């Protein structure tokens, strides 16, 4: 035919011989030069953590290319450079098409896979009494094989374990960073709140005579909703009310422990001093005749009486 299609694999000189109707012939030569396709390397497959990024493409992606075209463009910072930054959210196969100065093209692919972020739980918010401690972190805080970093670390028993003991002096928000076996990280927070101590008032010191009683405790002894525990219980009408009646036989220090609704406690002390009753002697029995008199009372009737 006059115009065949040529598809040589190497540079080739084709000769055409044209013969006329009377048997005369002529020849001519055409050279079809075969340029090699450019080399292309999309790089090794990658695995990243969810939310992370990675540079794709070879080193170099192509030594002879003058243009690059990456597809899909989703997750790429630039789809027309040799080594774009890929930030996919799902497993993605990226294809690069390179074109050299001769217009020849080649393609290659690279897969970027996604490791899920670890599941992390810093645990439920907690409250403690001043000077108290509590374990923080979830059940579990992170996957098996993870490492942990808690901050701030100053008031923790150990900032690199899953469930440290927290002993803050003020309200504190703790953040845990969990790194799983794939090197992926996630964070979560937990707040430890310091509850106020309840007020405790055992009342003013009292002085009674032996055998008498007195009411102890303040006005009020503690806040509304609190519970009470008095000790010692000897001589008290009740050891669990706010204002018991005290009837000690000797001078006694009574301590009240006030517990608030959130379990925090405070104490106070009241002294009940017991004074001894005075000694008394009315004297010996007497016998008199009608119309006569006799003194009565001891000698003395009482050494301490004032009336």
PDB file of C-alpha atoms in Angstrom, residues 11-293:
ATOM      1  CA  UNK A  11      15.119   2.774  14.746  1.00  0.00           C
ATOM      2  CA  UNK A  12      14.457   1.440  11.207  1.00  0.00           C
ATOM      3  CA  UNK A  13      15.059   2.645   7.609  1.00  0.00           C
ATOM      4  CA  UNK A  14      12.105   1.700   5.391  1.00  0.00           C
ATOM      5  CA  UNK A  15      12.604   1.606   1.579  1.00  0.00           C
ATOM      6  CA  UNK A  16       9.651   2.011  -0.780  1.00  0.00           C
ATOM      7  CA  UNK A  17       9.832   0.853  -4.407  1.00  0.00           C
ATOM      8  CA  UNK A  18       7.263   2.437  -6.727  1.00  0.00           C
ATOM      9  CA  UNK A  19       6.565   0.691 -10.095  1.00  0.00           C
ATOM     10  CA  UNK A  20       4.700   2.496 -12.904  1.00  0.00           C
ATOM     11  CA  UNK A  21       2.153   0.968 -15.222  1.00  0.00           C
ATOM     12  CA  UNK A  22       4.819   0.470 -17.900  1.00  0.00           C
ATOM     13  CA  UNK A  23       7.172  -1.361 -15.539  1.00  0.00           C
ATOM     14  CA  UNK A  24       9.448   1.487 -14.607  1.00  0.00           C
ATOM     15  CA  UNK A  25      10.418   1.766 -10.879  1.00  0.00           C
ATOM     16  CA  UNK A  26      11.990   4.135  -8.376  1.00  0.00           C
ATOM     17  CA  UNK A  27      12.905   3.834  -4.670  1.00  0.00           C
ATOM     18  CA  UNK A  28      13.063   6.108  -1.646  1.00  0.00           C
ATOM     19  CA  UNK A  29      13.959   5.655   2.023  1.00  0.00           C
ATOM     20  CA  UNK A  30      12.309   6.918   5.192  1.00  0.00           C
ATOM     21  CA  UNK A  31      13.787   6.521   8.666  1.00  0.00           C
ATOM     22  CA  UNK A  32      11.544   5.916  11.637  1.00  0.00           C
ATOM     23  CA  UNK A  33      13.544   6.744  14.762  1.00  0.00           C
ATOM     24  CA  UNK A  34      12.367   4.962  17.896  1.00  0.00           C
ATOM     25  CA  UNK A  35      13.039   6.961  21.060  1.00  0.00           C
ATOM     26  CA  UNK A  36      13.096   4.991  24.319  1.00  0.00           C
ATOM     27  CA  UNK A  37      10.327   5.606  26.797  1.00  0.00           C
ATOM     28  CA  UNK A  38      11.448   7.570  29.855  1.00  0.00           C
ATOM     29  CA  UNK A  39      12.229   5.632  32.990  1.00  0.00           C
ATOM     30  CA  UNK A  40       9.736   6.190  35.795  1.00  0.00           C
ATOM     31  CA  UNK A  41       9.648   5.219  39.465  1.00  0.00           C
ATOM     32  CA  UNK A  42       6.640   6.126  41.612  1.00  0.00           C
ATOM     33  CA  UNK A  43       8.546   4.979  44.713  1.00  0.00           C
ATOM     34  CA  UNK A  44       8.008   2.148  47.170  1.00  0.00           C
ATOM     35  CA  UNK A  45       4.591   1.498  48.660  1.00  0.00           C
ATOM     36  CA  UNK A  46       3.992   3.413  51.888  1.00  0.00           C
ATOM     37  CA  UNK A  47       2.000   2.956  55.082  1.00  0.00           C
ATOM     38  CA  UNK A  48       1.090   6.026  57.100  1.00  0.00           C
ATOM     39  CA  UNK A  49      -1.013   6.814  60.162  1.00  0.00           C
ATOM     40  CA  UNK A  50      -4.410   8.351  59.687  1.00  0.00           C
ATOM     41  CA  UNK A  51      -3.966  12.111  59.414  1.00  0.00           C
ATOM     42  CA  UNK A  52      -0.280  11.870  58.496  1.00  0.00           C
ATOM     43  CA  UNK A  53       1.538  12.597  55.221  1.00  0.00           C
ATOM     44  CA  UNK A  54       4.311  11.036  53.148  1.00  0.00           C
ATOM     45  CA  UNK A  55       6.402  12.056  50.129  1.00  0.00           C
ATOM     46  CA  UNK A  56       5.849   9.757  47.149  1.00  0.00           C
ATOM     47  CA  UNK A  57       7.884   9.260  43.972  1.00  0.00           C
ATOM     48  CA  UNK A  58      11.323   7.803  43.371  1.00  0.00           C
ATOM     49  CA  UNK A  59      14.812   9.182  43.804  1.00  0.00           C
ATOM     50  CA  UNK A  60      14.484  10.362  41.117  1.00  0.00           C
ATOM     51  CA  UNK A  61      10.970   9.708  39.863  1.00  0.00           C
ATOM     52  CA  UNK A  62      12.409  10.087  36.351  1.00  0.00           C
ATOM     53  CA  UNK A  63      15.804  11.211  35.087  1.00  0.00           C
ATOM     54  CA  UNK A  64      14.513  12.409  31.709  1.00  0.00           C
ATOM     55  CA  UNK A  65      10.935  13.576  32.294  1.00  0.00           C
ATOM     56  CA  UNK A  66       9.984  17.182  31.729  1.00  0.00           C
ATOM     57  CA  UNK A  67       6.414  16.881  33.018  1.00  0.00           C
ATOM     58  CA  UNK A  68       4.684  14.818  35.684  1.00  0.00           C
ATOM     59  CA  UNK A  69       1.011  14.060  36.114  1.00  0.00           C
ATOM     60  CA  UNK A  70      -0.211  12.208  39.221  1.00  0.00           C
ATOM     61  CA  UNK A  71      -3.681  10.709  39.528  1.00  0.00           C
ATOM     62  CA  UNK A  72      -5.856  10.801  41.497  1.00  0.00           C
ATOM     63  CA  UNK A  73      -5.065  14.288  42.735  1.00  0.00           C
ATOM     64  CA  UNK A  74      -7.014  13.736  45.980  1.00  0.00           C
ATOM     65  CA  UNK A  75      -4.731  14.076  48.991  1.00  0.00           C
ATOM     66  CA  UNK A  76      -1.786  15.493  46.984  1.00  0.00           C
ATOM     67  CA  UNK A  77      -0.269  18.902  47.629  1.00  0.00           C
ATOM     68  CA  UNK A  78       0.746  19.170  43.936  1.00  0.00           C
ATOM     69  CA  UNK A  79      -0.107  16.663  41.198  1.00  0.00           C
ATOM     70  CA  UNK A  80       2.412  17.973  38.661  1.00  0.00           C
ATOM     71  CA  UNK A  81       5.738  17.644  40.483  1.00  0.00           C
ATOM     72  CA  UNK A  82       8.088  14.679  40.746  1.00  0.00           C
ATOM     73  CA  UNK A  83       7.707  14.072  44.481  1.00  0.00           C
ATOM     74  CA  UNK A  84       4.387  15.347  45.865  1.00  0.00           C
ATOM     75  CA  UNK A  85       3.264  15.057  49.482  1.00  0.00           C
ATOM     76  CA  UNK A  86       0.399  12.575  49.841  1.00  0.00           C
ATOM     77  CA  UNK A  87      -2.139  12.867  52.665  1.00  0.00           C
ATOM     78  CA  UNK A  88      -4.899  10.402  51.775  1.00  0.00           C
ATOM     79  CA  UNK A  89      -7.633   9.449  54.223  1.00  0.00           C
ATOM     80  CA  UNK A  90      -8.138   5.977  52.708  1.00  0.00           C
ATOM     81  CA  UNK A  91      -5.942   3.423  50.964  1.00  0.00           C
ATOM     82  CA  UNK A  92      -5.015   5.019  47.625  1.00  0.00           C
ATOM     83  CA  UNK A  93      -3.114   3.874  44.545  1.00  0.00           C
ATOM     84  CA  UNK A  94      -1.373   6.840  42.896  1.00  0.00           C
ATOM     85  CA  UNK A  95      -0.289   6.654  39.238  1.00  0.00           C
ATOM     86  CA  UNK A  96       2.359   8.982  37.811  1.00  0.00           C
ATOM     87  CA  UNK A  97       2.554   9.701  34.057  1.00  0.00           C
ATOM     88  CA  UNK A  98       5.924  11.148  32.980  1.00  0.00           C
ATOM     89  CA  UNK A  99       6.578  12.785  29.616  1.00  0.00           C
ATOM     90  CA  UNK A 100      10.081  13.420  28.283  1.00  0.00           C
ATOM     91  CA  UNK A 101      11.378  15.974  25.785  1.00  0.00           C
ATOM     92  CA  UNK A 102      10.519  13.645  22.869  1.00  0.00           C
ATOM     93  CA  UNK A 103       6.899  13.375  23.998  1.00  0.00           C
ATOM     94  CA  UNK A 104       7.382   9.774  25.079  1.00  0.00           C
ATOM     95  CA  UNK A 105       5.541   8.669  28.214  1.00  0.00           C
ATOM     96  CA  UNK A 106       5.735   6.040  30.932  1.00  0.00           C
ATOM     97  CA  UNK A 107       3.683   5.302  34.027  1.00  0.00           C
ATOM     98  CA  UNK A 108       4.201   3.719  37.424  1.00  0.00           C
ATOM     99  CA  UNK A 109       2.121   3.254  40.550  1.00  0.00           C
ATOM    100  CA  UNK A 110       2.594   3.491  44.300  1.00  0.00           C
ATOM    101  CA  UNK A 111       0.149   2.448  47.032  1.00  0.00           C
ATOM    102  CA  UNK A 112      -0.274   4.548  50.175  1.00  0.00           C
ATOM    103  CA  UNK A 113      -2.053   2.536  52.874  1.00  0.00           C
ATOM    104  CA  UNK A 114      -3.592   3.963  56.057  1.00  0.00           C
ATOM    105  CA  UNK A 115      -3.153   2.623  59.582  1.00  0.00           C
ATOM    106  CA  UNK A 116      -6.042   3.644  61.822  1.00  0.00           C
ATOM    107  CA  UNK A 117      -5.312   5.853  64.816  1.00  0.00           C
ATOM    108  CA  UNK A 118      -5.331   3.939  68.114  1.00  0.00           C
ATOM    109  CA  UNK A 119      -8.422   4.092  70.290  1.00  0.00           C
ATOM    110  CA  UNK A 120      -7.547   6.083  73.431  1.00  0.00           C
ATOM    111  CA  UNK A 121      -9.432   6.775  76.654  1.00  0.00           C
ATOM    112  CA  UNK A 122      -8.078   8.934  79.465  1.00  0.00           C
ATOM    113  CA  UNK A 123     -11.037   7.791  81.575  1.00  0.00           C
ATOM    114  CA  UNK A 124     -13.953   9.670  83.103  1.00  0.00           C
ATOM    115  CA  UNK A 125     -13.392  12.974  84.898  1.00  0.00           C
ATOM    116  CA  UNK A 126     -12.635  12.501  88.589  1.00  0.00           C
ATOM    117  CA  UNK A 127     -12.896  14.470  91.829  1.00  0.00           C
ATOM    118  CA  UNK A 128     -10.820  14.021  94.972  1.00  0.00           C
ATOM    119  CA  UNK A 129     -10.475  15.641  98.380  1.00  0.00           C
ATOM    120  CA  UNK A 130      -7.463  17.865  99.123  1.00  0.00           C
ATOM    121  CA  UNK A 131      -4.405  15.688  99.661  1.00  0.00           C
ATOM    122  CA  UNK A 132      -6.088  12.710  98.005  1.00  0.00           C
ATOM    123  CA  UNK A 133      -5.061  10.537  95.037  1.00  0.00           C
ATOM    124  CA  UNK A 134      -6.862   8.649  92.287  1.00  0.00           C
ATOM    125  CA  UNK A 135      -6.010   6.386  89.337  1.00  0.00           C
ATOM    126  CA  UNK A 136      -6.678   7.907  85.917  1.00  0.00           C
ATOM    127  CA  UNK A 137      -6.880   6.357  82.447  1.00  0.00           C
ATOM    128  CA  UNK A 138      -9.409   4.103  80.761  1.00  0.00           C
ATOM    129  CA  UNK A 139     -10.036   0.386  80.904  1.00  0.00           C
ATOM    130  CA  UNK A 140      -8.008   0.095  78.767  1.00  0.00           C
ATOM    131  CA  UNK A 141      -6.354   3.436  78.076  1.00  0.00           C
ATOM    132  CA  UNK A 142      -5.063   2.177  74.708  1.00  0.00           C
ATOM    133  CA  UNK A 143      -4.437  -0.998  72.641  1.00  0.00           C
ATOM    134  CA  UNK A 144      -2.149  -3.778  73.819  1.00  0.00           C
ATOM    135  CA  UNK A 145       1.480  -2.979  73.030  1.00  0.00           C
ATOM    136  CA  UNK A 146       1.001   0.794  73.155  1.00  0.00           C
ATOM    137  CA  UNK A 147       3.238   3.309  74.905  1.00  0.00           C
ATOM    138  CA  UNK A 148       1.906   6.192  76.978  1.00  0.00           C
ATOM    139  CA  UNK A 149       2.934   9.755  77.728  1.00  0.00           C
ATOM    140  CA  UNK A 150       0.942  11.788  80.266  1.00  0.00           C
ATOM    141  CA  UNK A 151       1.245  15.516  80.827  1.00  0.00           C
ATOM    142  CA  UNK A 152       1.600  17.410  83.065  1.00  0.00           C
ATOM    143  CA  UNK A 153       3.682  14.783  84.804  1.00  0.00           C
ATOM    144  CA  UNK A 154       4.629  16.536  88.053  1.00  0.00           C
ATOM    145  CA  UNK A 155       1.704  15.232  90.148  1.00  0.00           C
ATOM    146  CA  UNK A 156       1.638  11.700  88.663  1.00  0.00           C
ATOM    147  CA  UNK A 157       3.113   8.528  90.111  1.00  0.00           C
ATOM    148  CA  UNK A 158       4.426   7.592  86.648  1.00  0.00           C
ATOM    149  CA  UNK A 159       3.808   9.512  83.395  1.00  0.00           C
ATOM    150  CA  UNK A 160       4.563   6.551  81.094  1.00  0.00           C
ATOM    151  CA  UNK A 161       2.071   3.932  82.310  1.00  0.00           C
ATOM    152  CA  UNK A 162      -1.513   3.436  81.179  1.00  0.00           C
ATOM    153  CA  UNK A 163      -3.147   4.170  84.556  1.00  0.00           C
ATOM    154  CA  UNK A 164      -1.015   6.439  86.754  1.00  0.00           C
ATOM    155  CA  UNK A 165      -1.983   7.701  90.194  1.00  0.00           C
ATOM    156  CA  UNK A 166      -2.789  11.421  90.146  1.00  0.00           C
ATOM    157  CA  UNK A 167      -2.269  13.560  93.262  1.00  0.00           C
ATOM    158  CA  UNK A 168      -2.859  17.142  92.101  1.00  0.00           C
ATOM    159  CA  UNK A 169      -2.997  20.088  94.493  1.00  0.00           C
ATOM    160  CA  UNK A 170      -5.271  22.110  92.180  1.00  0.00           C
ATOM    161  CA  UNK A 171      -7.827  21.276  89.494  1.00  0.00           C
ATOM    162  CA  UNK A 172      -5.791  19.691  86.673  1.00  0.00           C
ATOM    163  CA  UNK A 173      -6.474  18.498  83.114  1.00  0.00           C
ATOM    164  CA  UNK A 174      -4.221  15.572  82.196  1.00  0.00           C
ATOM    165  CA  UNK A 175      -3.554  14.643  78.541  1.00  0.00           C
ATOM    166  CA  UNK A 176      -2.434  11.162  77.506  1.00  0.00           C
ATOM    167  CA  UNK A 177      -0.740  10.469  74.171  1.00  0.00           C
ATOM    168  CA  UNK A 178      -1.010   6.825  73.104  1.00  0.00           C
ATOM    169  CA  UNK A 179       1.400   5.429  70.502  1.00  0.00           C
ATOM    170  CA  UNK A 180       0.440   2.023  69.110  1.00  0.00           C
ATOM    171  CA  UNK A 181       2.630  -0.713  67.638  1.00  0.00           C
ATOM    172  CA  UNK A 182       2.437   0.962  64.191  1.00  0.00           C
ATOM    173  CA  UNK A 183       3.725   4.259  65.571  1.00  0.00           C
ATOM    174  CA  UNK A 184       0.329   5.944  65.212  1.00  0.00           C
ATOM    175  CA  UNK A 185      -0.773   8.294  67.974  1.00  0.00           C
ATOM    176  CA  UNK A 186      -3.959   9.643  69.524  1.00  0.00           C
ATOM    177  CA  UNK A 187      -4.692  11.806  72.577  1.00  0.00           C
ATOM    178  CA  UNK A 188      -7.436  12.238  75.169  1.00  0.00           C
ATOM    179  CA  UNK A 189      -7.978  14.374  78.282  1.00  0.00           C
ATOM    180  CA  UNK A 190      -9.271  13.787  81.798  1.00  0.00           C
ATOM    181  CA  UNK A 191      -9.894  16.420  84.483  1.00  0.00           C
ATOM    182  CA  UNK A 192      -9.253  15.830  88.183  1.00  0.00           C
ATOM    183  CA  UNK A 193     -11.148  18.343  90.329  1.00  0.00           C
ATOM    184  CA  UNK A 194     -10.282  19.121  93.956  1.00  0.00           C
ATOM    185  CA  UNK A 195     -13.351  19.213  96.215  1.00  0.00           C
ATOM    186  CA  UNK A 196     -13.365  21.671  99.112  1.00  0.00           C
ATOM    187  CA  UNK A 197     -13.100  20.340 102.662  1.00  0.00           C
ATOM    188  CA  UNK A 198     -16.294  20.697 104.706  1.00  0.00           C
ATOM    189  CA  UNK A 199     -16.369  23.095 107.644  1.00  0.00           C
ATOM    190  CA  UNK A 200     -16.254  21.406 111.067  1.00  0.00           C
ATOM    191  CA  UNK A 201     -17.137  23.107 114.379  1.00  0.00           C
ATOM    192  CA  UNK A 202     -17.298  21.037 117.547  1.00  0.00           C
ATOM    193  CA  UNK A 203     -18.500  24.120 119.464  1.00  0.00           C
ATOM    194  CA  UNK A 204     -17.002  26.012 122.372  1.00  0.00           C
ATOM    195  CA  UNK A 205     -15.448  24.213 125.326  1.00  0.00           C
ATOM    196  CA  UNK A 206     -17.908  23.433 128.135  1.00  0.00           C
ATOM    197  CA  UNK A 207     -17.678  23.113 131.906  1.00  0.00           C
ATOM    198  CA  UNK A 208     -20.211  21.001 133.835  1.00  0.00           C
ATOM    199  CA  UNK A 209     -20.625  19.583 137.302  1.00  0.00           C
ATOM    200  CA  UNK A 210     -20.334  15.855 137.736  1.00  0.00           C
ATOM    201  CA  UNK A 211     -23.654  14.249 136.820  1.00  0.00           C
ATOM    202  CA  UNK A 212     -24.832  17.149 134.661  1.00  0.00           C
ATOM    203  CA  UNK A 213     -25.170  17.232 130.858  1.00  0.00           C
ATOM    204  CA  UNK A 214     -24.385  19.718 128.079  1.00  0.00           C
ATOM    205  CA  UNK A 215     -24.986  19.949 124.332  1.00  0.00           C
ATOM    206  CA  UNK A 216     -21.860  20.003 122.165  1.00  0.00           C
ATOM    207  CA  UNK A 217     -21.296  20.893 118.504  1.00  0.00           C
ATOM    208  CA  UNK A 218     -21.471  24.158 116.596  1.00  0.00           C
ATOM    209  CA  UNK A 219     -24.288  26.146 115.035  1.00  0.00           C
ATOM    210  CA  UNK A 220     -24.025  24.391 112.660  1.00  0.00           C
ATOM    211  CA  UNK A 221     -21.469  21.676 113.327  1.00  0.00           C
ATOM    212  CA  UNK A 222     -21.040  21.096 109.543  1.00  0.00           C
ATOM    213  CA  UNK A 223     -22.616  21.933 106.177  1.00  0.00           C
ATOM    214  CA  UNK A 224     -26.042  20.774 105.062  1.00  0.00           C
ATOM    215  CA  UNK A 225     -26.050  17.140 103.984  1.00  0.00           C
ATOM    216  CA  UNK A 226     -22.952  16.217 105.982  1.00  0.00           C
ATOM    217  CA  UNK A 227     -22.624  13.176 108.225  1.00  0.00           C
ATOM    218  CA  UNK A 228     -21.066  13.169 111.693  1.00  0.00           C
ATOM    219  CA  UNK A 229     -18.954  10.805 113.781  1.00  0.00           C
ATOM    220  CA  UNK A 230     -18.020  11.724 117.383  1.00  0.00           C
ATOM    221  CA  UNK A 231     -15.361  10.011 119.438  1.00  0.00           C
ATOM    222  CA  UNK A 232     -15.036   8.837 122.064  1.00  0.00           C
ATOM    223  CA  UNK A 233     -18.668   7.790 122.269  1.00  0.00           C
ATOM    224  CA  UNK A 234     -18.594   7.477 126.086  1.00  0.00           C
ATOM    225  CA  UNK A 235     -21.094   9.796 127.715  1.00  0.00           C
ATOM    226  CA  UNK A 236     -22.784  10.846 124.454  1.00  0.00           C
ATOM    227  CA  UNK A 237     -26.481  10.568 123.685  1.00  0.00           C
ATOM    228  CA  UNK A 238     -25.551   9.752 120.049  1.00  0.00           C
ATOM    229  CA  UNK A 239     -22.259   9.669 118.205  1.00  0.00           C
ATOM    230  CA  UNK A 240     -23.722  10.365 114.734  1.00  0.00           C
ATOM    231  CA  UNK A 241     -25.743  13.542 115.186  1.00  0.00           C
ATOM    232  CA  UNK A 242     -24.517  17.096 114.783  1.00  0.00           C
ATOM    233  CA  UNK A 243     -25.238  18.228 118.369  1.00  0.00           C
ATOM    234  CA  UNK A 244     -25.247  15.310 120.830  1.00  0.00           C
ATOM    235  CA  UNK A 245     -25.765  15.620 124.584  1.00  0.00           C
ATOM    236  CA  UNK A 246     -22.590  14.930 126.565  1.00  0.00           C
ATOM    237  CA  UNK A 247     -22.610  13.503 130.101  1.00  0.00           C
ATOM    238  CA  UNK A 248     -19.002  12.504 130.797  1.00  0.00           C
ATOM    239  CA  UNK A 249     -17.872  11.550 134.286  1.00  0.00           C
ATOM    240  CA  UNK A 250     -14.392  12.954 133.745  1.00  0.00           C
ATOM    241  CA  UNK A 251     -12.991  15.799 131.665  1.00  0.00           C
ATOM    242  CA  UNK A 252     -13.130  14.587 128.030  1.00  0.00           C
ATOM    243  CA  UNK A 253     -11.984  15.861 124.632  1.00  0.00           C
ATOM    244  CA  UNK A 254     -14.618  14.981 122.018  1.00  0.00           C
ATOM    245  CA  UNK A 255     -13.574  14.927 118.341  1.00  0.00           C
ATOM    246  CA  UNK A 256     -16.168  15.296 115.588  1.00  0.00           C
ATOM    247  CA  UNK A 257     -15.412  14.096 112.029  1.00  0.00           C
ATOM    248  CA  UNK A 258     -17.605  15.838 109.450  1.00  0.00           C
ATOM    249  CA  UNK A 259     -17.965  14.090 106.065  1.00  0.00           C
ATOM    250  CA  UNK A 260     -19.374  16.072 103.132  1.00  0.00           C
ATOM    251  CA  UNK A 261     -21.611  14.665 100.426  1.00  0.00           C
ATOM    252  CA  UNK A 262     -18.577  14.054  98.181  1.00  0.00           C
ATOM    253  CA  UNK A 263     -16.674  12.164 100.886  1.00  0.00           C
ATOM    254  CA  UNK A 264     -14.258  14.842 102.075  1.00  0.00           C
ATOM    255  CA  UNK A 265     -13.684  15.089 105.843  1.00  0.00           C
ATOM    256  CA  UNK A 266     -12.690  17.665 108.447  1.00  0.00           C
ATOM    257  CA  UNK A 267     -12.350  17.370 112.227  1.00  0.00           C
ATOM    258  CA  UNK A 268     -12.649  19.614 115.268  1.00  0.00           C
ATOM    259  CA  UNK A 269     -12.318  19.086 119.014  1.00  0.00           C
ATOM    260  CA  UNK A 270     -14.313  20.351 122.007  1.00  0.00           C
ATOM    261  CA  UNK A 271     -13.339  19.840 125.671  1.00  0.00           C
ATOM    262  CA  UNK A 272     -15.980  19.139 128.296  1.00  0.00           C
ATOM    263  CA  UNK A 273     -14.483  19.806 131.697  1.00  0.00           C
ATOM    264  CA  UNK A 274     -16.156  17.943 134.579  1.00  0.00           C
ATOM    265  CA  UNK A 275     -15.840  19.688 137.954  1.00  0.00           C
ATOM    266  CA  UNK A 276     -16.316  17.465 141.035  1.00  0.00           C
ATOM    267  CA  UNK A 277     -19.358  18.088 143.219  1.00  0.00           C
ATOM    268  CA  UNK A 278     -18.532  19.663 146.624  1.00  0.00           C
ATOM    269  CA  UNK A 279     -18.310  17.398 149.694  1.00  0.00           C
ATOM    270  CA  UNK A 280     -21.094  17.883 152.242  1.00  0.00           C
ATOM    271  CA  UNK A 281     -21.668  16.756 155.824  1.00  0.00           C
ATOM    272  CA  UNK A 282     -24.930  17.655 157.605  1.00  0.00           C
ATOM    273  CA  UNK A 283     -23.494  16.300 160.844  1.00  0.00           C
ATOM    274  CA  UNK A 284     -24.470  13.452 163.122  1.00  0.00           C
ATOM    275  CA  UNK A 285     -28.119  12.791 163.927  1.00  0.00           C
ATOM    276  CA  UNK A 286     -29.247  14.606 167.088  1.00  0.00           C
ATOM    277  CA  UNK A 287     -31.911  14.071 169.771  1.00  0.00           C
ATOM    278  CA  UNK A 288     -33.393  16.970 171.769  1.00  0.00           C
ATOM    279  CA  UNK A 289     -36.251  17.540 174.191  1.00  0.00           C
ATOM    280  CA  UNK A 290     -39.229  19.607 173.210  1.00  0.00           C
ATOM    281  CA  UNK A 291     -38.411  23.262 173.510  1.00  0.00           C
ATOM    282  CA  UNK A 292     -34.629  22.715 173.297  1.00  0.00           C
ATOM    283  CA  UNK A 293     -32.320  23.311 170.275  1.00  0.00           C
TER     284      UNK A 293
END
